[in-house]
Amino acid sequence: MIEFNRHLDDIPVYPAASTYAFEGELVKLASNETPYPPHPQVLEAVQAELRTLNRYPDPAKAKLRRAVADRTGVPPERIATGNGSCEILLAAAEAMLEPGAELVYAWPAFSMYPQLAAMTGARAIEVPLNDAGEHDLEAMAAEVNAATRLVIVCNPNNPTATALAPSVLDDWIAELPRHVAVIVDEAYVEFSTLQDPDDSLDLLERHPNLILLRTFSKVYGLCGLRVGYALCPEPFRLAVDRVRQPFSVNALAQAAAIEALDHQDEVERRVEQTVIERVHVESELAERGLDTTESQANFSWVSLGDRDEDEIVDGLARLGVIVRAGKALGEEGRLRVTYGTRQENDRFLAALDTLL
Ligand SMILES: Cc1ncc(COP(=O)(O)O)c(C=O)c1O
């Protein structure tokens, strides 16, 4: 019998969304994707790159890092890229965590975080969110000690969609010891109306232990290609690059991300559309007596009260609408629904009506 390392059994399996053999067009509102297809010029950039697939991609990702630098004002040596931002999280864990080390994050939050401790043998300290589904920063700071290597703040938080203003984070990070790395996972930052997505960039100047994690998977609509980046201290980039394979961002992903950065007008249009759908979905849910947390993201965290979560989530799947069950994400009696197009959102609401 082949044998595996002793951490394997502790690693949670990434929760897949439920699917049903549905005869018709499925409405996928389970993975916080954008419903809008890539910009035509992004598709052209990918097409052009196909001719060189016999060559390895640029391991330094020089053009991509230059393009991110131009967009953010952060120099290329402080930009790490990855095969999705997930890969950067995994690499950070490998580079920073080990038995005896501690990782602090709020819970429920992104389902990858527990994996980082489990795979390295580090201790995970999960700090409950407050009743509004927001980070309890004071309680998180109270968990930091000499063994803490890494603190992760998911902002806006997946799955609760709540967000903290950068000024609040600024004061909080200043109080943490400098040996602790703070990853602020900003996968959904563009959708927040609390801040301009660039507001948090200023924090990098003030906090040498801060890492801002971003992705092309959400508002840029490139999750199928897998590309994310971190704005970080240079030693963090060097550490991340050291622990993973050299060609981790494929050539098509690099080309697409570079081109996508050139279309900030498209990003703004998508954000506007998403905010319109957010207001629509949340007000329709409120009319049905369903509470949500205050969303600053492209999804809602819906309280089902004393209704049966399985009945509703499975019932929606039977009607061809796929959402996430709260219990798969850390809290029962909830569902998480991503905003799709207006037509998709209305199919979700109509399907829900048949189940309430
Ligand atoms: C909070 C958060 N961080 C990171 C990611 C991972 O994104 P990527 O596709 O860049 O790996 C997700 C994906 O859902 C997410 O919700």
mmCIF file of C-alpha atoms and ligand atoms in Angstrom:
data_model
loop_
_atom_site.group_PDB
_atom_site.id
_atom_site.type_symbol
_atom_site.label_atom_id
_atom_site.label_comp_id
_atom_site.label_asym_id
_atom_site.label_seq_id
_atom_site.Cartn_x
_atom_site.Cartn_y
_atom_site.Cartn_z
ATOM 1 C CA MET A 1 0.000 0.000 0.000
ATOM 2 C CA ILE A 2 1.461 3.383 -0.939
ATOM 3 C CA GLU A 3 1.854 5.886 1.894
ATOM 4 C CA PHE A 4 1.175 9.598 2.139
ATOM 5 C CA ASN A 5 2.533 12.307 4.389
ATOM 6 C CA ARG A 6 1.096 12.633 7.871
ATOM 7 C CA HIS A 7 -0.655 15.958 7.140
ATOM 8 C CA LEU A 8 -2.746 14.629 4.254
ATOM 9 C CA ASP A 9 -5.734 13.480 6.275
ATOM 10 C CA ASP A 10 -5.995 16.898 7.958
ATOM 11 C CA ILE A 11 -6.336 18.749 4.656
ATOM 12 C CA PRO A 12 -9.958 19.628 3.924
ATOM 13 C CA VAL A 13 -11.223 18.726 0.463
ATOM 14 C CA TYR A 14 -12.162 21.846 -1.520
ATOM 15 C CA PRO A 15 -15.978 21.916 -1.362
ATOM 16 C CA ALA A 16 -17.427 21.430 -4.849
ATOM 17 C CA ALA A 17 -20.779 23.034 -5.643
ATOM 18 C CA SER A 18 -23.646 20.582 -5.973
ATOM 19 C CA THR A 19 -24.892 19.898 -9.494
ATOM 20 C CA TYR A 20 -27.937 18.107 -10.769
ATOM 21 C CA ALA A 21 -28.693 16.334 -14.007
ATOM 22 C CA PHE A 22 -30.784 19.272 -15.186
ATOM 23 C CA GLU A 23 -32.207 19.259 -18.709
ATOM 24 C CA GLY A 24 -31.740 22.858 -19.715
ATOM 25 C CA GLU A 25 -29.416 25.764 -19.196
ATOM 26 C CA LEU A 26 -27.846 25.725 -15.746
ATOM 27 C CA VAL A 27 -27.520 29.018 -13.905
ATOM 28 C CA LYS A 28 -24.171 28.850 -12.103
ATOM 29 C CA LEU A 29 -24.158 31.210 -9.153
ATOM 30 C CA ALA A 30 -21.893 29.159 -6.908
ATOM 31 C CA SER A 31 -18.297 30.259 -7.498
ATOM 32 C CA ASN A 32 -18.321 34.065 -7.466
ATOM 33 C CA GLU A 33 -17.432 34.238 -11.139
ATOM 34 C CA THR A 34 -18.383 37.131 -13.378
ATOM 35 C CA PRO A 35 -21.142 36.326 -15.871
ATOM 36 C CA TYR A 36 -19.489 38.521 -18.526
ATOM 37 C CA PRO A 37 -17.182 36.919 -21.105
ATOM 38 C CA PRO A 38 -13.618 38.173 -21.562
ATOM 39 C CA HIS A 39 -13.072 41.408 -23.511
ATOM 40 C CA PRO A 40 -12.663 40.708 -27.284
ATOM 41 C CA GLN A 41 -9.119 42.088 -27.236
ATOM 42 C CA VAL A 42 -8.222 39.747 -24.387
ATOM 43 C CA LEU A 43 -9.418 36.867 -26.538
ATOM 44 C CA GLU A 44 -7.281 38.197 -29.404
ATOM 45 C CA ALA A 45 -4.225 38.359 -27.146
ATOM 46 C CA VAL A 46 -4.783 34.734 -26.130
ATOM 47 C CA GLN A 47 -5.257 33.744 -29.774
ATOM 48 C CA ALA A 48 -1.983 35.423 -30.755
ATOM 49 C CA GLU A 49 -0.133 33.578 -28.008
ATOM 50 C CA LEU A 50 -1.263 30.182 -29.234
ATOM 51 C CA ARG A 51 1.422 30.184 -31.911
ATOM 52 C CA THR A 52 4.213 30.047 -29.346
ATOM 53 C CA LEU A 53 2.901 27.257 -27.160
ATOM 54 C CA ASN A 54 5.916 25.147 -28.080
ATOM 55 C CA ARG A 55 7.940 27.475 -25.807
ATOM 56 C CA TYR A 56 7.840 27.697 -22.032
ATOM 57 C CA PRO A 57 6.276 30.892 -20.686
ATOM 58 C CA ASP A 58 8.487 33.637 -19.267
ATOM 59 C CA PRO A 59 9.398 32.335 -15.786
ATOM 60 C CA ALA A 60 10.020 35.886 -14.548
ATOM 61 C CA LYS A 61 6.626 37.033 -15.853
ATOM 62 C CA ALA A 62 8.444 40.275 -16.626
ATOM 63 C CA LYS A 63 5.817 41.824 -18.913
ATOM 64 C CA LEU A 64 2.974 40.879 -16.628
ATOM 65 C CA ARG A 65 4.739 42.237 -13.571
ATOM 66 C CA ARG A 66 5.580 45.425 -15.495
ATOM 67 C CA ALA A 67 1.907 45.796 -16.485
ATOM 68 C CA VAL A 68 0.749 45.286 -12.874
ATOM 69 C CA ALA A 69 3.420 47.789 -11.770
ATOM 70 C CA ASP A 70 2.128 50.355 -14.269
ATOM 71 C CA ARG A 71 -1.418 49.793 -13.047
ATOM 72 C CA THR A 72 -0.654 49.911 -9.299
ATOM 73 C CA GLY A 73 2.498 52.003 -8.964
ATOM 74 C CA VAL A 74 4.147 49.146 -7.037
ATOM 75 C CA PRO A 75 7.591 48.271 -8.476
ATOM 76 C CA PRO A 76 7.960 44.874 -10.244
ATOM 77 C CA GLU A 77 10.345 43.510 -7.604
ATOM 78 C CA ARG A 78 7.464 43.793 -5.137
ATOM 79 C CA ILE A 79 5.013 41.891 -7.331
ATOM 80 C CA ALA A 80 4.624 38.112 -7.111
ATOM 81 C CA THR A 81 2.374 36.302 -9.569
ATOM 82 C CA GLY A 82 0.776 32.894 -9.364
ATOM 83 C CA ASN A 83 -1.398 30.295 -11.026
ATOM 84 C CA GLY A 84 -4.399 31.991 -9.436
ATOM 85 C CA SER A 85 -4.045 33.791 -6.133
ATOM 86 C CA CYS A 86 -4.641 30.371 -4.549
ATOM 87 C CA GLU A 87 -1.180 29.344 -5.631
ATOM 88 C CA ILE A 88 0.323 32.333 -3.863
ATOM 89 C CA LEU A 89 -1.542 31.382 -0.674
ATOM 90 C CA LEU A 90 -0.250 27.820 -0.929
ATOM 91 C CA ALA A 91 3.285 28.997 -1.620
ATOM 92 C CA ALA A 92 3.121 31.475 1.279
ATOM 93 C CA ALA A 93 2.122 28.625 3.566
ATOM 94 C CA GLU A 94 4.928 26.434 2.348
ATOM 95 C CA ALA A 95 7.450 29.215 2.735
ATOM 96 C CA MET A 96 6.257 30.531 6.118
ATOM 97 C CA LEU A 97 4.443 27.846 8.099
ATOM 98 C CA GLU A 98 5.659 24.725 9.887
ATOM 99 C CA PRO A 99 4.817 22.758 13.028
ATOM 100 C CA GLY A 100 4.947 25.142 15.990
ATOM 101 C CA ALA A 101 4.002 28.178 13.879
ATOM 102 C CA GLU A 102 0.539 29.750 14.021
ATOM 103 C CA LEU A 103 -1.790 31.158 11.394
ATOM 104 C CA VAL A 104 -4.670 33.457 12.391
ATOM 105 C CA TYR A 105 -7.747 34.110 10.259
ATOM 106 C CA ALA A 106 -11.424 34.844 10.775
ATOM 107 C CA TRP A 107 -14.073 32.192 10.272
ATOM 108 C CA PRO A 108 -16.078 31.683 8.131
ATOM 109 C CA ALA A 109 -13.734 32.947 5.446
ATOM 110 C CA PHE A 110 -12.226 31.587 2.222
ATOM 111 C CA SER A 111 -12.181 27.795 2.365
ATOM 112 C CA MET A 112 -8.505 27.603 1.363
ATOM 113 C CA TYR A 113 -7.216 29.117 4.610
ATOM 114 C CA PRO A 114 -7.716 26.021 6.811
ATOM 115 C CA GLN A 115 -5.765 24.045 4.221
ATOM 116 C CA LEU A 116 -2.684 26.226 4.673
ATOM 117 C CA ALA A 117 -2.274 25.203 8.292
ATOM 118 C CA ALA A 118 -3.294 21.601 7.721
ATOM 119 C CA MET A 119 -0.771 20.975 4.961
ATOM 120 C CA THR A 120 2.155 22.432 6.885
ATOM 121 C CA GLY A 121 1.360 21.165 10.379
ATOM 122 C CA ALA A 122 1.011 24.747 11.662
ATOM 123 C CA ARG A 123 -1.712 25.640 14.150
ATOM 124 C CA ALA A 124 -4.791 27.381 12.739
ATOM 125 C CA ILE A 125 -6.429 29.958 15.000
ATOM 126 C CA GLU A 126 -9.926 30.608 13.669
ATOM 127 C CA VAL A 127 -11.489 33.750 15.140
ATOM 128 C CA PRO A 128 -15.289 33.914 14.772
ATOM 129 C CA LEU A 129 -16.712 36.806 12.759
ATOM 130 C CA ASN A 130 -19.047 39.117 14.677
ATOM 131 C CA ASP A 131 -22.839 38.877 14.339
ATOM 132 C CA ALA A 132 -22.804 41.152 11.298
ATOM 133 C CA GLY A 133 -20.444 38.745 9.514
ATOM 134 C CA GLU A 134 -17.503 41.151 9.875
ATOM 135 C CA HIS A 135 -13.957 40.532 11.058
ATOM 136 C CA ASP A 136 -13.488 40.982 14.795
ATOM 137 C CA LEU A 137 -10.101 42.658 14.487
ATOM 138 C CA GLU A 138 -9.629 43.119 18.204
ATOM 139 C CA ALA A 139 -10.185 39.421 18.876
ATOM 140 C CA MET A 140 -7.814 38.536 16.030
ATOM 141 C CA ALA A 141 -5.066 40.795 17.387
ATOM 142 C CA ALA A 142 -5.504 39.163 20.807
ATOM 143 C CA GLU A 143 -4.540 35.810 19.243
ATOM 144 C CA VAL A 144 -1.222 37.079 17.886
ATOM 145 C CA ASN A 145 1.840 35.914 19.809
ATOM 146 C CA ALA A 146 5.488 35.026 19.260
ATOM 147 C CA ALA A 147 4.512 31.891 17.306
ATOM 148 C CA THR A 148 2.281 33.756 14.847
ATOM 149 C CA ARG A 149 3.797 33.893 11.367
ATOM 150 C CA LEU A 150 0.808 34.869 9.298
ATOM 151 C CA VAL A 151 -2.534 36.624 9.704
ATOM 152 C CA ILE A 152 -5.023 36.620 6.834
ATOM 153 C CA VAL A 153 -7.830 39.141 6.444
ATOM 154 C CA CYS A 154 -10.245 38.462 3.620
ATOM 155 C CA ASN A 155 -11.496 41.866 2.510
ATOM 156 C CA PRO A 156 -14.250 41.778 1.268
ATOM 157 C CA ASN A 157 -14.783 38.516 3.069
ATOM 158 C CA ASN A 158 -15.822 35.353 1.275
ATOM 159 C CA PRO A 159 -18.493 34.096 2.105
ATOM 160 C CA THR A 160 -20.033 36.912 4.155
ATOM 161 C CA ALA A 161 -19.324 39.700 1.578
ATOM 162 C CA THR A 162 -18.615 42.273 4.311
ATOM 163 C CA ALA A 163 -15.674 44.666 4.058
ATOM 164 C CA LEU A 164 -13.455 46.815 6.232
ATOM 165 C CA ALA A 165 -12.313 50.264 5.155
ATOM 166 C CA PRO A 166 -8.546 50.553 4.494
ATOM 167 C CA SER A 167 -8.229 53.202 7.237
ATOM 168 C CA VAL A 168 -9.462 50.654 9.805
ATOM 169 C CA LEU A 169 -6.947 48.095 8.572
ATOM 170 C CA ASP A 170 -4.206 50.700 8.588
ATOM 171 C CA ASP A 171 -4.565 51.376 12.324
ATOM 172 C CA TRP A 172 -4.937 47.701 13.119
ATOM 173 C CA ILE A 173 -1.867 46.515 11.198
ATOM 174 C CA ALA A 174 0.198 49.247 12.859
ATOM 175 C CA GLU A 175 -0.502 47.626 16.246
ATOM 176 C CA LEU A 176 0.632 44.131 15.192
ATOM 177 C CA PRO A 177 4.221 43.017 15.741
ATOM 178 C CA ARG A 178 6.373 43.419 12.637
ATOM 179 C CA HIS A 179 7.435 39.767 12.574
ATOM 180 C CA VAL A 180 3.868 38.839 11.616
ATOM 181 C CA ALA A 181 3.045 38.874 7.906
ATOM 182 C CA VAL A 182 -0.440 40.167 7.140
ATOM 183 C CA ILE A 183 -2.094 38.986 3.944
ATOM 184 C CA VAL A 184 -5.108 41.065 2.993
ATOM 185 C CA ASP A 185 -6.898 38.931 0.430
ATOM 186 C CA GLU A 186 -8.532 41.412 -1.935
ATOM 187 C CA ALA A 187 -10.020 39.018 -4.485
ATOM 188 C CA TYR A 188 -13.234 41.093 -4.518
ATOM 189 C CA VAL A 189 -11.832 44.553 -3.756
ATOM 190 C CA GLU A 190 -13.027 46.103 -7.013
ATOM 191 C CA PHE A 191 -16.657 45.487 -6.061
ATOM 192 C CA SER A 192 -16.480 47.393 -2.772
ATOM 193 C CA THR A 193 -18.132 50.775 -2.721
ATOM 194 C CA LEU A 194 -16.488 51.541 0.634
ATOM 195 C CA GLN A 195 -13.233 52.310 -1.113
ATOM 196 C CA ASP A 196 -11.520 52.953 -4.390
ATOM 197 C CA PRO A 197 -9.612 49.709 -5.090
ATOM 198 C CA ASP A 198 -6.430 51.741 -5.091
ATOM 199 C CA ASP A 199 -6.944 53.079 -1.553
ATOM 200 C CA SER A 200 -5.340 50.053 0.064
ATOM 201 C CA LEU A 201 -2.177 50.498 -2.027
ATOM 202 C CA ASP A 202 -1.156 53.353 0.267
ATOM 203 C CA LEU A 203 -0.986 50.888 3.155
ATOM 204 C CA LEU A 204 1.925 49.126 1.483
ATOM 205 C CA GLU A 205 4.092 52.164 2.070
ATOM 206 C CA ARG A 206 3.390 52.169 5.781
ATOM 207 C CA HIS A 207 3.506 48.454 6.592
ATOM 208 C CA PRO A 208 6.574 46.436 5.539
ATOM 209 C CA ASN A 209 4.831 43.235 6.693
ATOM 210 C CA LEU A 210 1.746 43.728 4.474
ATOM 211 C CA ILE A 211 0.855 41.627 1.423
ATOM 212 C CA LEU A 212 -2.115 42.575 -0.760
ATOM 213 C CA LEU A 213 -3.388 39.548 -2.642
ATOM 214 C CA ARG A 214 -5.342 40.139 -5.848
ATOM 215 C CA THR A 215 -6.671 38.111 -8.730
ATOM 216 C CA PHE A 216 -7.698 38.230 -12.363
ATOM 217 C CA SER A 217 -10.370 35.611 -11.604
ATOM 218 C CA LYS A 218 -13.184 37.844 -10.457
ATOM 219 C CA VAL A 219 -13.817 41.252 -12.004
ATOM 220 C CA TYR A 220 -11.380 40.560 -14.873
ATOM 221 C CA GLY A 221 -13.244 37.337 -15.654
ATOM 222 C CA LEU A 222 -10.185 35.145 -16.255
ATOM 223 C CA CYS A 223 -10.651 32.415 -13.642
ATOM 224 C CA GLY A 224 -10.485 29.761 -16.364
ATOM 225 C CA LEU A 225 -6.881 30.773 -17.070
ATOM 226 C CA ARG A 226 -5.721 31.028 -13.427
ATOM 227 C CA VAL A 227 -3.690 34.124 -12.665
ATOM 228 C CA GLY A 228 -3.320 36.161 -9.502
ATOM 229 C CA TYR A 229 -0.732 38.432 -7.934
ATOM 230 C CA ALA A 230 0.553 39.760 -4.653
ATOM 231 C CA LEU A 231 1.812 43.259 -3.927
ATOM 232 C CA CYS A 232 4.327 42.474 -1.266
ATOM 233 C CA PRO A 233 7.733 43.012 0.314
ATOM 234 C CA GLU A 234 10.467 41.711 -1.994
ATOM 235 C CA PRO A 235 11.544 38.894 0.383
ATOM 236 C CA PHE A 236 7.990 37.535 0.211
ATOM 237 C CA ARG A 237 8.139 37.389 -3.604
ATOM 238 C CA LEU A 238 11.530 35.669 -3.510
ATOM 239 C CA ALA A 239 10.265 33.125 -0.972
ATOM 240 C CA VAL A 240 7.129 32.370 -2.966
ATOM 241 C CA ASP A 241 9.143 31.962 -6.174
ATOM 242 C CA ARG A 242 11.510 29.611 -4.425
ATOM 243 C CA VAL A 243 8.990 27.042 -3.276
ATOM 244 C CA ARG A 244 7.014 26.424 -6.447
ATOM 245 C CA GLN A 245 7.559 25.391 -10.013
ATOM 246 C CA PRO A 246 9.258 28.021 -12.197
ATOM 247 C CA PHE A 247 6.650 28.271 -14.961
ATOM 248 C CA SER A 248 3.585 28.582 -12.801
ATOM 249 C CA VAL A 249 1.664 31.208 -14.803
ATOM 250 C CA ASN A 250 1.033 29.805 -18.259
ATOM 251 C CA ALA A 251 1.661 31.781 -21.429
ATOM 252 C CA LEU A 252 -2.015 32.302 -22.271
ATOM 253 C CA ALA A 253 -2.755 33.543 -18.773
ATOM 254 C CA GLN A 254 0.136 36.008 -18.892
ATOM 255 C CA ALA A 255 -0.988 37.393 -22.269
ATOM 256 C CA ALA A 256 -4.624 37.657 -21.202
ATOM 257 C CA ALA A 257 -3.869 39.383 -17.901
ATOM 258 C CA ILE A 258 -1.581 41.945 -19.553
ATOM 259 C CA GLU A 259 -4.272 42.813 -22.094
ATOM 260 C CA ALA A 260 -7.064 42.843 -19.496
ATOM 261 C CA LEU A 261 -5.200 45.447 -17.451
ATOM 262 C CA ASP A 262 -5.436 47.757 -20.450
ATOM 263 C CA HIS A 263 -9.226 47.781 -20.275
ATOM 264 C CA GLN A 264 -9.993 49.530 -17.023
ATOM 265 C CA ASP A 265 -13.127 50.999 -18.630
ATOM 266 C CA GLU A 266 -14.416 47.430 -18.917
ATOM 267 C CA VAL A 267 -13.590 46.828 -15.247
ATOM 268 C CA GLU A 268 -15.576 49.927 -14.295
ATOM 269 C CA ARG A 269 -18.516 48.849 -16.454
ATOM 270 C CA ARG A 270 -18.572 45.418 -14.799
ATOM 271 C CA VAL A 271 -18.390 46.875 -11.332
ATOM 272 C CA GLU A 272 -21.282 49.218 -12.127
ATOM 273 C CA GLN A 273 -23.343 46.353 -13.508
ATOM 274 C CA THR A 274 -22.532 44.188 -10.504
ATOM 275 C CA VAL A 275 -23.574 46.913 -8.085
ATOM 276 C CA ILE A 276 -26.879 47.304 -9.973
ATOM 277 C CA GLU A 277 -27.466 43.544 -9.668
ATOM 278 C CA ARG A 278 -26.429 43.599 -6.000
ATOM 279 C CA VAL A 279 -29.066 46.220 -5.210
ATOM 280 C CA HIS A 280 -31.653 44.272 -7.226
ATOM 281 C CA VAL A 281 -30.958 40.871 -5.638
ATOM 282 C CA GLU A 282 -30.668 42.227 -2.104
ATOM 283 C CA SER A 283 -33.875 44.255 -2.301
ATOM 284 C CA GLU A 284 -35.749 41.277 -3.803
ATOM 285 C CA LEU A 285 -34.445 39.032 -1.030
ATOM 286 C CA ALA A 286 -35.480 41.583 1.597
ATOM 287 C CA GLU A 287 -38.993 41.655 0.118
ATOM 288 C CA ARG A 288 -39.121 37.901 0.661
ATOM 289 C CA GLY A 289 -38.127 38.378 4.287
ATOM 290 C CA LEU A 290 -34.608 36.995 3.764
ATOM 291 C CA ASP A 291 -31.817 38.906 5.513
ATOM 292 C CA THR A 292 -28.385 39.350 4.017
ATOM 293 C CA THR A 293 -25.199 40.834 5.387
ATOM 294 C CA GLU A 294 -24.160 44.135 3.779
ATOM 295 C CA SER A 295 -22.485 42.977 0.583
ATOM 296 C CA GLN A 296 -19.442 44.749 -0.792
ATOM 297 C CA ALA A 297 -18.723 41.895 -3.197
ATOM 298 C CA ASN A 298 -20.320 40.139 -6.194
ATOM 299 C CA PHE A 299 -22.367 37.786 -4.037
ATOM 300 C CA SER A 300 -24.824 37.766 -1.145
ATOM 301 C CA TRP A 301 -24.709 35.802 2.090
ATOM 302 C CA VAL A 302 -28.334 34.980 2.738
ATOM 303 C CA SER A 303 -29.808 33.955 6.062
ATOM 304 C CA LEU A 304 -32.454 31.266 5.643
ATOM 305 C CA GLY A 305 -33.809 31.657 9.171
ATOM 306 C CA ASP A 306 -35.342 28.385 10.306
ATOM 307 C CA ARG A 307 -35.856 27.092 6.772
ATOM 308 C CA ASP A 308 -34.085 23.875 5.844
ATOM 309 C CA GLU A 309 -30.852 24.769 4.058
ATOM 310 C CA ASP A 310 -30.550 21.449 2.224
ATOM 311 C CA GLU A 311 -34.114 21.644 0.964
ATOM 312 C CA ILE A 312 -33.549 25.109 -0.464
ATOM 313 C CA VAL A 313 -30.077 24.532 -1.943
ATOM 314 C CA ASP A 314 -31.010 21.121 -3.408
ATOM 315 C CA GLY A 315 -34.382 22.456 -4.541
ATOM 316 C CA LEU A 316 -32.645 25.281 -6.413
ATOM 317 C CA ALA A 317 -30.240 22.786 -8.011
ATOM 318 C CA ARG A 318 -33.190 20.663 -9.178
ATOM 319 C CA LEU A 319 -34.518 23.806 -10.869
ATOM 320 C CA GLY A 320 -31.133 24.358 -12.540
ATOM 321 C CA VAL A 321 -29.826 27.113 -10.218
ATOM 322 C CA ILE A 322 -26.557 26.280 -8.481
ATOM 323 C CA VAL A 323 -25.672 28.193 -5.308
ATOM 324 C CA ARG A 324 -23.450 27.317 -2.325
ATOM 325 C CA ALA A 325 -24.788 25.808 0.853
ATOM 326 C CA GLY A 326 -23.764 27.746 3.958
ATOM 327 C CA LYS A 327 -22.757 24.610 5.819
ATOM 328 C CA ALA A 328 -20.133 23.834 3.162
ATOM 329 C CA LEU A 329 -18.687 27.285 3.821
ATOM 330 C CA GLY A 330 -18.636 27.309 7.606
ATOM 331 C CA GLU A 331 -22.108 28.333 8.777
ATOM 332 C CA GLU A 332 -25.426 26.498 8.601
ATOM 333 C CA GLY A 333 -28.743 28.085 7.733
ATOM 334 C CA ARG A 334 -27.267 30.208 4.948
ATOM 335 C CA LEU A 335 -26.663 30.193 1.270
ATOM 336 C CA ARG A 336 -24.199 32.147 -0.817
ATOM 337 C CA VAL A 337 -25.395 33.323 -4.194
ATOM 338 C CA THR A 338 -23.203 35.027 -6.791
ATOM 339 C CA TYR A 339 -24.767 37.736 -8.944
ATOM 340 C CA GLY A 340 -25.179 36.697 -12.562
ATOM 341 C CA THR A 341 -26.857 38.578 -15.369
ATOM 342 C CA ARG A 342 -30.283 40.090 -14.648
ATOM 343 C CA GLN A 343 -31.900 37.122 -16.364
ATOM 344 C CA GLU A 344 -29.923 34.642 -14.250
ATOM 345 C CA ASN A 345 -30.652 36.512 -11.045
ATOM 346 C CA ASP A 346 -34.350 36.546 -11.839
ATOM 347 C CA ARG A 347 -34.249 32.808 -12.484
ATOM 348 C CA PHE A 348 -32.694 32.364 -9.052
ATOM 349 C CA LEU A 349 -35.386 34.523 -7.438
ATOM 350 C CA ALA A 350 -38.209 32.755 -9.301
ATOM 351 C CA ALA A 351 -36.823 29.340 -8.333
ATOM 352 C CA LEU A 352 -36.517 30.503 -4.736
ATOM 353 C CA ASP A 353 -40.172 31.576 -4.761
ATOM 354 C CA THR A 354 -41.246 28.029 -5.483
ATOM 355 C CA LEU A 355 -39.318 26.786 -2.413
ATOM 356 C CA LEU A 356 -40.156 29.362 0.278
HETATM 357 C C1 LIG B 1 -11.278 35.312 -1.029
HETATM 358 C C2 LIG B 1 -10.710 34.581 -2.182
HETATM 359 N N1 LIG B 1 -9.397 34.599 -2.358
HETATM 360 C C3 LIG B 1 -8.819 33.956 -3.381
HETATM 361 C C4 LIG B 1 -9.596 33.258 -4.282
HETATM 362 C C5 LIG B 1 -8.886 32.464 -5.323
HETATM 363 O O1 LIG B 1 -8.875 33.041 -6.515
HETATM 364 P P1 LIG B 1 -7.908 32.538 -7.685
HETATM 365 O O2 LIG B 1 -8.848 32.138 -8.751
HETATM 366 O O3 LIG B 1 -7.120 33.766 -7.997
HETATM 367 O O4 LIG B 1 -7.049 31.427 -7.214
HETATM 368 C C6 LIG B 1 -10.974 33.210 -4.139
HETATM 369 C C7 LIG B 1 -11.784 32.437 -5.090
HETATM 370 O O5 LIG B 1 -12.948 32.226 -4.961
HETATM 371 C C8 LIG B 1 -11.539 33.885 -3.056
HETATM 372 O O6 LIG B 1 -12.853 33.847 -2.838
#
